[in-house]
Coordinates of C-alpha atoms in Angstrom, one line a residue:
X1 CA 108.1 82.1 109.8
X2 CA 105.2 84.0 108.6
X3 CA 102.4 81.9 106.5
X4 CA 102.7 82.6 102.7
X5 CA 99.5 84.8 101.3
X6 CA 97.0 82.6 98.0
X7 CA 94.9 80.4 97.2
X8 CA 93.8 77.8 94.4
X9 CA 91.1 77.9 92.4
X10 CA 89.5 74.7 90.0
X11 CA 92.1 76.8 86.9
X12 CA 94.4 79.2 88.5
X13 CA 96.6 79.6 91.5
X14 CA 96.1 83.2 93.2
X15 CA 100.3 83.1 94.3
X16 CA 102.1 87.0 96.2
X17 CA 104.3 88.4 93.9
X18 CA 108.1 87.3 93.3
X19 CA 110.6 90.4 91.9
X20 CA 111.0 86.6 89.2
X21 CA 107.6 88.2 87.4
X22 CA 109.2 90.8 86.4
X23 CA 109.8 90.5 82.4
X24 CA 106.1 88.4 82.8
X25 CA 104.3 91.2 84.6
X26 CA 106.0 94.7 82.1
X27 CA 104.7 92.4 78.8
X28 CA 100.9 91.7 80.7
X29 CA 101.6 96.4 80.8
X30 CA 102.3 95.9 77.0
X31 CA 98.4 95.5 76.5
X32 CA 96.5 98.4 75.3
X33 CA 93.5 95.8 76.3
X34 CA 94.5 96.8 80.0
X35 CA 96.0 100.3 80.2
X36 CA 93.1 100.8 78.4
X37 CA 91.3 100.6 81.4
X38 CA 94.1 100.9 84.1
X39 CA 96.2 103.0 83.3
X40 CA 97.8 103.7 85.2
X41 CA 99.9 100.0 84.8
X42 CA 101.3 101.9 81.7
X43 CA 104.5 101.3 83.9
X44 CA 108.1 101.6 82.0
X45 CA 110.2 98.2 82.9
X46 CA 111.7 100.0 85.7
X47 CA 109.1 101.7 87.6
X48 CA 107.6 97.7 87.2
X49 CA 110.5 96.6 89.4
X50 CA 110.3 99.5 92.4
X51 CA 106.3 98.3 92.0
X52 CA 106.9 95.3 92.4
X53 CA 109.6 95.6 95.0
X54 CA 106.9 97.9 96.8
X55 CA 104.1 95.0 96.8
X56 CA 107.3 92.0 97.6
X57 CA 107.6 93.9 100.4
X58 CA 104.1 94.6 101.8
X59 CA 103.3 90.9 102.4
X60 CA 105.9 91.0 105.4
X61 CA 103.4 93.3 106.6
X62 CA 99.9 92.1 105.7
X63 CA 97.4 93.2 108.5
X64 CA 94.0 92.1 108.5
X65 CA 92.5 95.5 110.6
X66 CA 94.4 97.0 107.5
X67 CA 94.1 95.4 104.3
X68 CA 96.4 95.7 101.4
X69 CA 97.4 92.7 99.0
X70 CA 97.8 91.9 95.7
X71 CA 98.1 88.8 94.0
X72 CA 99.9 87.3 91.2
X73 CA 97.5 85.1 89.4
X74 CA 99.3 81.9 87.7
X75 CA 97.3 79.6 84.8
X76 CA 97.8 76.2 87.0
X77 CA 98.0 74.1 83.6
X78 CA 100.1 76.2 81.3
X79 CA 102.4 78.1 84.8
X80 CA 102.0 81.2 83.3
X81 CA 100.9 84.6 84.6
X82 CA 98.3 85.6 82.9
X83 CA 97.5 88.9 85.2
X84 CA 96.5 89.8 89.2
X85 CA 93.9 90.3 91.4
X86 CA 93.6 92.4 95.2
X87 CA 92.0 94.2 97.7
X88 CA 93.5 97.7 98.6
X89 CA 92.6 101.1 99.2
X90 CA 91.3 103.7 96.8
X91 CA 92.8 107.2 97.6
X92 CA 89.5 107.9 95.0
X93 CA 86.6 106.4 97.9
X94 CA 87.0 106.6 101.6
X95 CA 89.8 106.4 103.9
X96 CA 88.0 103.0 105.7
X97 CA 87.0 101.4 102.3
X98 CA 89.0 98.7 100.6
X99 CA 88.4 98.3 96.7
X100 CA 88.0 94.8 95.1
X101 CA 90.9 95.8 92.0
X102 CA 91.6 92.3 88.5
X103 CA 93.6 92.2 84.8
X104 CA 93.9 89.1 82.5
X105 CA 95.3 89.3 80.0
X106 CA 93.9 89.2 76.2
X107 CA 94.6 85.9 75.6
X108 CA 93.1 84.4 78.7
X109 CA 89.2 86.1 78.3
X110 CA 86.2 85.0 77.7
X111 CA 87.0 81.1 80.3
X112 CA 85.6 83.1 83.6
X113 CA 88.8 83.4 84.8
X114 CA 88.4 86.6 86.0
X115 CA 85.1 85.9 88.3
X116 CA 86.9 82.7 89.4
X117 CA 89.6 84.5 91.1
X118 CA 87.5 88.1 91.9
X119 CA 85.3 85.0 94.1
X120 CA 88.3 83.5 95.4
X121 CA 90.0 86.8 96.4
X122 CA 87.1 87.7 98.7
X123 CA 86.2 84.5 100.3
X124 CA 90.3 84.3 100.2
X125 CA 90.3 87.9 102.1
X126 CA 87.2 87.7 104.7
X127 CA 88.4 84.7 105.6
X128 CA 91.6 86.4 106.7
X129 CA 90.7 89.8 107.4
X130 CA 88.2 91.8 109.7
X131 CA 86.5 93.9 106.5
X132 CA 82.7 94.4 106.5
X133 CA 82.5 95.1 103.5
X134 CA 84.5 94.8 100.3
X135 CA 83.5 98.3 97.0
X136 CA 84.9 98.0 93.4
X137 CA 84.4 100.6 91.1
X138 CA 83.2 100.3 87.4
X139 CA 83.6 102.5 84.6
X140 CA 80.2 102.9 82.8
X141 CA 81.3 101.5 79.8
X142 CA 83.1 98.7 80.9
X143 CA 80.2 96.4 80.7
X144 CA 82.8 92.9 80.6
X145 CA 83.8 94.0 84.2
X146 CA 80.1 94.8 85.2
X147 CA 79.4 91.6 84.8
X148 CA 81.9 89.5 86.4
X149 CA 81.5 91.3 89.6
X150 CA 77.2 90.6 89.3
X151 CA 78.5 87.1 88.8
X152 CA 80.6 87.5 91.7
X153 CA 78.5 88.2 94.6
X154 CA 79.4 92.0 94.3
X155 CA 75.5 94.9 94.6
X156 CA 75.7 97.1 92.7
X157 CA 74.6 101.0 94.7
X158 CA 74.9 103.6 92.5
X159 CA 76.5 105.7 89.6
X160 CA 79.3 108.4 91.4
X161 CA 81.4 110.4 90.5
X162 CA 84.8 110.4 92.2
X163 CA 88.2 113.4 92.0
X164 CA 89.3 112.4 88.9
X165 CA 86.1 113.9 87.5
X166 CA 84.3 111.0 86.0
X167 CA 81.5 108.6 86.8
X168 CA 81.6 105.2 87.7
X169 CA 79.6 102.4 89.2
X170 CA 79.8 101.3 93.0
X171 CA 79.2 98.5 93.8
X172 CA 79.6 97.3 96.8
X173 CA 79.4 93.0 99.3
X174 CA 79.4 92.4 102.7
X175 CA 80.5 88.9 104.7
X176 CA 77.1 87.1 105.1
X177 CA 78.0 87.2 108.6
X178 CA 76.4 90.8 108.4
X179 CA 73.1 89.4 107.4
X180 CA 73.3 87.4 111.5
X181 CA 72.1 92.0 112.2
X182 CA 68.9 92.2 112.9
X183 CA 67.0 95.0 114.8
X184 CA 65.9 94.5 118.7
X185 CA 62.6 95.1 120.5
X186 CA 62.7 96.5 123.8
X187 CA 60.9 93.3 125.0
X188 CA 63.9 91.0 123.5
X189 CA 66.9 93.5 125.3
X190 CA 67.5 90.7 127.9
X191 CA 70.7 89.4 126.5
X192 CA 72.7 92.2 125.4
X193 CA 72.4 93.3 129.1
X194 CA 75.5 93.1 129.4
X195 CA 77.1 94.6 126.7
X196 CA 75.2 97.7 127.5
X197 CA 76.0 97.7 131.1
X198 CA 79.9 97.9 129.8
X199 CA 79.7 99.8 126.8
X200 CA 77.2 102.3 129.6
X201 CA 81.0 101.8 132.0
X202 CA 83.1 99.5 132.8
X203 CA 82.4 100.2 136.9
X204 CA 78.4 99.6 135.8
X205 CA 77.5 96.7 138.4
X206 CA 74.8 94.8 137.5
X207 CA 74.2 92.7 141.0
X208 CA 73.9 96.2 142.4
X209 CA 70.0 96.5 141.9
X210 CA 70.8 100.8 141.8
X211 CA 72.6 99.8 138.5
X212 CA 70.3 96.7 136.6
X213 CA 67.6 99.7 137.0
X214 CA 69.3 103.1 136.1
X215 CA 70.7 100.9 133.2
X216 CA 67.4 99.6 132.0
X217 CA 65.3 103.2 132.8
X218 CA 68.7 104.4 130.2
X219 CA 67.2 102.3 128.1
X220 CA 64.3 103.2 127.8
X221 CA 64.5 106.0 127.3
X222 CA 66.4 106.0 124.2
X223 CA 63.9 103.4 123.3
X224 CA 61.0 106.2 124.1
X225 CA 63.4 108.6 121.6
X226 CA 63.0 106.4 118.2
X227 CA 66.0 105.0 118.5
X228 CA 66.9 101.5 117.3
X229 CA 68.3 98.4 119.1
X230 CA 70.2 96.0 116.3
X231 CA 72.0 93.9 117.8
X232 CA 74.2 91.3 116.3
X233 CA 74.1 86.8 117.9
X234 CA 75.8 83.5 116.7
X235 CA 75.4 80.1 118.0
X236 CA 77.0 81.2 121.5
X237 CA 74.5 84.6 122.4
X238 CA 74.6 88.0 122.0
X239 CA 77.6 89.3 119.9
X240 CA 77.7 93.4 119.6
X241 CA 74.9 95.4 119.8
X242 CA 74.6 98.7 118.0
X243 CA 71.5 101.4 118.7
X244 CA 71.3 104.2 117.0
X245 CA 69.6 107.8 116.8
X246 CA 67.8 109.1 113.5
X247 CA 65.1 111.7 114.3
X248 CA 62.7 111.9 111.3
X249 CA 61.6 115.8 110.4
X250 CA 58.0 116.8 110.4
X251 CA 57.4 117.9 107.2
X252 CA 58.6 120.8 105.1
X253 CA 62.0 120.8 108.0
X254 CA 64.6 118.5 106.2
X255 CA 66.9 119.7 108.2
X256 CA 66.1 118.1 111.2
X257 CA 66.3 114.7 109.3
X258 CA 69.8 114.7 108.1
X259 CA 71.6 113.6 111.2
X260 CA 71.6 110.2 112.7
X261 CA 73.8 109.4 116.1
X262 CA 75.8 106.5 117.5
X263 CA 74.8 106.6 120.8
X264 CA 76.7 103.1 121.8
X265 CA 77.4 100.7 120.3
X266 CA 79.0 97.0 122.4
X267 CA 80.9 94.2 121.5
X268 CA 80.8 90.9 123.8
X269 CA 84.2 90.4 125.0
X270 CA 85.1 86.3 123.4
X271 CA 84.4 87.9 120.4
X272 CA 86.2 91.3 119.7
X273 CA 89.4 91.8 117.2
X274 CA 87.3 90.1 114.4
X275 CA 86.1 93.1 113.2
X276 CA 82.7 92.7 114.7
X277 CA 81.9 96.1 115.3
X278 CA 83.3 97.0 112.4
X279 CA 80.2 95.1 110.1
X280 CA 77.1 96.8 113.5
X281 CA 78.8 100.3 112.2
X282 CA 77.9 99.6 109.3
X283 CA 74.9 98.3 109.5
X284 CA 73.9 101.7 111.5
X285 CA 74.6 103.6 108.5
X286 CA 73.5 102.4 106.5
X287 CA 69.9 102.8 108.4
X288 CA 71.0 106.1 107.9
X289 CA 71.6 106.2 104.8
X290 CA 68.4 104.7 104.1
X291 CA 66.5 107.7 106.0
X292 CA 68.2 110.3 103.5
X293 CA 70.3 110.6 106.5
X294 CA 73.0 114.1 105.5
X295 CA 75.4 112.5 108.7
X296 CA 76.7 110.4 111.1
X297 CA 77.8 111.4 114.7
X298 CA 79.1 110.3 118.0
X299 CA 80.7 111.2 121.1
X300 CA 82.7 109.3 123.5
X301 CA 85.2 110.2 126.4
X302 CA 88.6 112.3 124.7
X303 CA 91.0 109.7 126.5
X304 CA 89.6 106.2 125.0
X305 CA 91.6 106.5 122.5
X306 CA 91.1 102.5 121.5
X307 CA 86.9 103.6 120.7
X308 CA 88.1 107.0 118.9
X309 CA 90.4 105.2 116.8
X310 CA 87.8 102.0 116.0
X311 CA 85.8 104.8 114.7
X312 CA 88.8 107.0 112.6
X313 CA 89.2 103.0 110.6
X314 CA 85.3 103.6 109.7
X315 CA 85.7 106.8 108.2
X316 CA 84.2 109.2 111.4
X317 CA 86.5 112.4 112.0
X318 CA 86.9 114.6 115.7
X319 CA 85.2 117.9 114.8
X320 CA 85.4 118.9 118.5
X321 CA 85.7 118.6 122.0
X322 CA 83.3 119.5 124.7
X323 CA 85.5 120.0 127.8
X324 CA 84.9 119.7 131.5
X325 CA 81.4 117.2 130.8
X326 CA 82.9 114.8 133.5
X327 CA 84.2 116.9 136.2
X328 CA 87.3 119.6 135.9
X329 CA 89.7 116.9 136.2
X330 CA 88.9 114.1 134.0
X331 CA 88.8 114.5 129.9
X332 CA 85.8 116.0 127.8
X333 CA 84.0 114.2 125.4
X334 CA 84.8 113.6 121.8
X335 CA 82.5 114.3 118.8
X336 CA 83.7 112.0 115.9
X337 CA 81.1 113.1 112.5
X338 CA 81.4 110.7 109.2
X339 CA 79.5 112.2 106.1
X340 CA 77.2 109.4 104.7
X341 CA 76.1 111.6 101.3

């Protein structure tokens, strides 16, 4: 039997929707204070019924690696359905991103309940998923929603235009453990050598002096080229590492600085399946964006489907295959790319 999704805050209970919520939810969607901001919620009672069936069925397939969850907001004292809050994909945003979305009855506004629900939802999702970050988009005129996000800890990034040709303020919140990612100097690389050895080749044996020397030469070559090494450490030690290269362009040749490359990324065995690879990759992307890179790309063995799926989950798209680079009887190299701006 699966565990019920949801949690309680001081004033609210966020719980799974049931079919018994249909009348109350339909009544909420009659409020123009909600539908003027969220026109997609202006549904008939029959449409609400079909939508709730979809939402309820999604609870049985909740996936911490592919979050899609919408919960009812219930006032604990009044025992009334007063709104909803969720984290799920938005078709106007990149596939890998998850947006927090929310609405509350006009009768329960200006009491801090929306912020309470959003803060609770963010904490709950980060504890029950591998998401490295959660985003939010708000129309510029919606000052109240912007205040909710800012009070909840979201950081405003930029003004963006989405596929509906409207402008939105774009906010982001990274999970707290992303702050444990830091740059590594070459003299501090030792704790990460075992992870890098496995990344370079599963059969690389550090107890073999020739293998050890080869690995260290490769790392030194990356540093000399200007690559940046970013590591994640916790109380157990080195947990993961990402190596990225963004070569700055000479003055007047901007195109040469348009690309960034992921050279290596790896996570220790005991830290896998916890979203750490995505945290490291997002950090590298943020660095590349801050340096003005147009895109980020990487290359991997074309038959390494798990790695390709990981990059795909993070918004990278296969764009080419280079055949026979490892020999005539082996798969070639797959090139994956993600546009950053």
